[in-house]
C-alpha positions as YAML, in Angstrom:
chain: A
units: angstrom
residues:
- id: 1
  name: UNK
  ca: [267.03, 120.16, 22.61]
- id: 2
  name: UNK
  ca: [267.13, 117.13, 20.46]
- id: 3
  name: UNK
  ca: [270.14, 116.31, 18.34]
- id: 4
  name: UNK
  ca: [272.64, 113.53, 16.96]
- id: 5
  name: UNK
  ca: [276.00, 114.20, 17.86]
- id: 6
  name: UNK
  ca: [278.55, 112.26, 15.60]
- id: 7
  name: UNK
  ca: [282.14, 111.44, 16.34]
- id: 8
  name: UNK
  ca: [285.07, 109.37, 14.66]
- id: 9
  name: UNK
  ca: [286.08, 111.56, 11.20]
- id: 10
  name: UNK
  ca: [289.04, 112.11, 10.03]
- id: 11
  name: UNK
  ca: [292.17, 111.53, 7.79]
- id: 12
  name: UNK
  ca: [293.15, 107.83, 6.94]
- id: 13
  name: UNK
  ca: [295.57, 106.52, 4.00]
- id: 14
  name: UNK
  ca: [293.94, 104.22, 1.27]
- id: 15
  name: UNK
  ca: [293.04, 100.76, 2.56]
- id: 16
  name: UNK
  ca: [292.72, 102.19, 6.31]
- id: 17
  name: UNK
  ca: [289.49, 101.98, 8.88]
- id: 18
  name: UNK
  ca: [287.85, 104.35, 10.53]
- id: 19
  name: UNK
  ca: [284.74, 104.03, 12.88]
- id: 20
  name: UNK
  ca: [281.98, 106.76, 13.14]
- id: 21
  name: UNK
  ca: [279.73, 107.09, 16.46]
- id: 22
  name: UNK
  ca: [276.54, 108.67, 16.45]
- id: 23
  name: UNK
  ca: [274.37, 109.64, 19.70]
- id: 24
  name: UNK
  ca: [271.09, 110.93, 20.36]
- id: 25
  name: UNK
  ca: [270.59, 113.62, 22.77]
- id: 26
  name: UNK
  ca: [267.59, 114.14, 25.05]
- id: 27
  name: UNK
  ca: [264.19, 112.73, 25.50]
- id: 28
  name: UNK
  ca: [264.39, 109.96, 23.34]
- id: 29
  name: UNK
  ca: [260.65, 107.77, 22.80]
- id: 30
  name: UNK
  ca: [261.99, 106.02, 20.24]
- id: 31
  name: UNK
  ca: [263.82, 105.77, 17.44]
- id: 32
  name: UNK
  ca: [263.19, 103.59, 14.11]
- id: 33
  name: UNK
  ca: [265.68, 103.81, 11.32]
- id: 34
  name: UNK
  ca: [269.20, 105.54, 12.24]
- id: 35
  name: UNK
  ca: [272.17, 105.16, 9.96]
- id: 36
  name: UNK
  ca: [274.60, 107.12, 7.65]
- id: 37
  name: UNK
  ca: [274.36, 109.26, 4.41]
- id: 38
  name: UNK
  ca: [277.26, 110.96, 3.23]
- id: 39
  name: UNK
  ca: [277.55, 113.89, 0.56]
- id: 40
  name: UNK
  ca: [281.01, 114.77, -1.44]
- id: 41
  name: UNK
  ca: [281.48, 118.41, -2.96]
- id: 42
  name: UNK
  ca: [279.47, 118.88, -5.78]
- id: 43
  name: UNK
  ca: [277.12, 115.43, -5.29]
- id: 44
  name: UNK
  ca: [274.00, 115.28, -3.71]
- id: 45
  name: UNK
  ca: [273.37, 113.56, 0.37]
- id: 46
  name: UNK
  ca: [273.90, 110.07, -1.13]
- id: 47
  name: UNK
  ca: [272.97, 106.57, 1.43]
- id: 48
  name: UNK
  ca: [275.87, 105.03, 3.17]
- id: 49
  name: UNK
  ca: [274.03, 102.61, 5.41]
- id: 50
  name: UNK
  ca: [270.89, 102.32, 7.84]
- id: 51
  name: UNK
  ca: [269.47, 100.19, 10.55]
- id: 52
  name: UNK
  ca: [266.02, 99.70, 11.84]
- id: 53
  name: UNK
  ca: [265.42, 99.04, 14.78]
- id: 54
  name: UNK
  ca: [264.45, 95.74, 14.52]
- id: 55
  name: UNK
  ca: [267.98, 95.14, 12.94]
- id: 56
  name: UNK
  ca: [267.58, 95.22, 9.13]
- id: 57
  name: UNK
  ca: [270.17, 96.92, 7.18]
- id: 58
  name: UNK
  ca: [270.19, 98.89, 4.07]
- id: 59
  name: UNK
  ca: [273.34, 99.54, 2.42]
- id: 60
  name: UNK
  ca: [274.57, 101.26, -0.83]
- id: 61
  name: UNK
  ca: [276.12, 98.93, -3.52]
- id: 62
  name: UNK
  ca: [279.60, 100.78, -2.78]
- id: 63
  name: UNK
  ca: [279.49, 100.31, 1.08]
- id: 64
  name: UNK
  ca: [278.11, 96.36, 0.93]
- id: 65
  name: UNK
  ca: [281.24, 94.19, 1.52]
- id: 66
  name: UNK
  ca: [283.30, 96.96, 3.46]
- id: 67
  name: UNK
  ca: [281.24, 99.05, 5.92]
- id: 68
  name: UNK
  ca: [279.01, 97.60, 8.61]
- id: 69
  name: UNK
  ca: [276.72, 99.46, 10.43]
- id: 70
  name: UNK
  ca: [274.76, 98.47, 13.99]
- id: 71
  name: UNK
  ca: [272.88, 100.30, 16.80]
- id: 72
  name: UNK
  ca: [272.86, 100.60, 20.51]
- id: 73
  name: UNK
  ca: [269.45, 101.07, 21.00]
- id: 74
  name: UNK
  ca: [269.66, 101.38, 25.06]
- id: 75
  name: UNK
  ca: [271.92, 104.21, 24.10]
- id: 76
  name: UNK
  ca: [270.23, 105.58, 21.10]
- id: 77
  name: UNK
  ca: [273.80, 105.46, 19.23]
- id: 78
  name: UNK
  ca: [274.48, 104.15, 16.01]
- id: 79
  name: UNK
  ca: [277.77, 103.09, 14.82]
- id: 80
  name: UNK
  ca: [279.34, 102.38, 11.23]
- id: 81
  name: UNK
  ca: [282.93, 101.00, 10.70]
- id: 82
  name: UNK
  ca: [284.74, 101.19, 7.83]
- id: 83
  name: UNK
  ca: [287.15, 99.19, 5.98]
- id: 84
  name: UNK
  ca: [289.16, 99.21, 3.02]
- id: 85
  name: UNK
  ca: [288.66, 102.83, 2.75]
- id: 86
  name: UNK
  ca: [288.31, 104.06, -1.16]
- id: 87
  name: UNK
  ca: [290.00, 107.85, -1.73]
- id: 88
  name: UNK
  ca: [286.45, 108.08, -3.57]
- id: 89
  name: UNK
  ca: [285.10, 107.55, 0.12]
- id: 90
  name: UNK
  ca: [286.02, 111.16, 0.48]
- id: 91
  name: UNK
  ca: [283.25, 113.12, 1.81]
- id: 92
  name: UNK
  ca: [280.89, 114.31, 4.93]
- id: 93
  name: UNK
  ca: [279.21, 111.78, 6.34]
- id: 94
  name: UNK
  ca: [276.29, 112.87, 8.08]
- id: 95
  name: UNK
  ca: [274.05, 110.95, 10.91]
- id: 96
  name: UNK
  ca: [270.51, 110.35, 10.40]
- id: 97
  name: UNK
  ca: [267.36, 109.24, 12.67]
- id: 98
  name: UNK
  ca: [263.65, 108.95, 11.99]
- id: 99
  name: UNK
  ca: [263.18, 109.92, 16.25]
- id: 100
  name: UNK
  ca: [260.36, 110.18, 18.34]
- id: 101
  name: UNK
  ca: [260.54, 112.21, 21.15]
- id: 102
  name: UNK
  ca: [258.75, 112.03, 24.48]
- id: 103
  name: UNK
  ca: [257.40, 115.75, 24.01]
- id: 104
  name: UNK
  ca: [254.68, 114.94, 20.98]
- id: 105
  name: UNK
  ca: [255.79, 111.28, 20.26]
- id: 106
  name: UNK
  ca: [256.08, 112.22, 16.52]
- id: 107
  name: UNK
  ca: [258.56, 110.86, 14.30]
- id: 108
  name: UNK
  ca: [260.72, 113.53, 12.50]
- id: 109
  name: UNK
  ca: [263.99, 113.00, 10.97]
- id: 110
  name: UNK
  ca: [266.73, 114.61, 12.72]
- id: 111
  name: UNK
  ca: [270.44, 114.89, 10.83]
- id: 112
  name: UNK
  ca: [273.81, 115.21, 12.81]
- id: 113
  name: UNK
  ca: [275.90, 118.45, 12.02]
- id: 114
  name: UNK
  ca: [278.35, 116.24, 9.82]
- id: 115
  name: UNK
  ca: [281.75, 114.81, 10.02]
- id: 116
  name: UNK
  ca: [284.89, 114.88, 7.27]
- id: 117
  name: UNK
  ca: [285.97, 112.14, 6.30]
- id: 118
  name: UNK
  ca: [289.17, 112.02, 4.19]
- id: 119
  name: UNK
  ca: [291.12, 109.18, 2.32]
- id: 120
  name: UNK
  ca: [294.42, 110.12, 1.35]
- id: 121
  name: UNK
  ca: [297.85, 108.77, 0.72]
...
């Protein structure tokens, strides 16, 4: 069974990094755009940053300047590092990938089960 399995959350004081991994399990065919969305209590799943895979980058207005994101694509992993970290970073940060598999080659969006992210003195 297909899924994106995320890694790196966490608690971090104002100012600190942190640096999420996300993997894609399974028979991959391909994958196109994979990045980041993240969703604080009470707001909507709001864009942190994606990555085709030819390279191009999206990001939102508050992550330009402080997060980065890039891809493996040999390992179907997608990364995003984070500096500067905001308290008003505060939220789940979920994994998303418009994926492919091998079964029916169609291209679904798949979303990882979420990881906390926390920015606190």
């Amino acid at each position: 069974q297909r899924k994106l399995v995320e890694s790196g959350g966490g608690l971090v004081q104002p100012g600190g990094s942190l640096r999420l991994s996300c993997a894609a399990s399974g028979s991959v065919f391909g994958i196109r755009t994979m990045g980041w969305y993240r969703q604080a209590p009470g707001n909507q799943r709001d864009l942190v940053a994606t990555m085709s895979s030819g390279g191009s980058t999206n990001y939102a207005d508050s992550a330009k300047g402080r997060f980065t994101v890039s891809r493996d694509n040999a390992e179907n992993t997608v990364y995003l590092q984070m500096n500067s970290l905001k308290p008003e970073d505060t939220a789940v940060y979920y994994c998303y990938a418009d994926l492919a598999a091998y079964s029916d080659y169609r291209f679904l969006d798949y979303w990882g089960q979420g990881t906390q992210v926390t920015v606190s003195a």
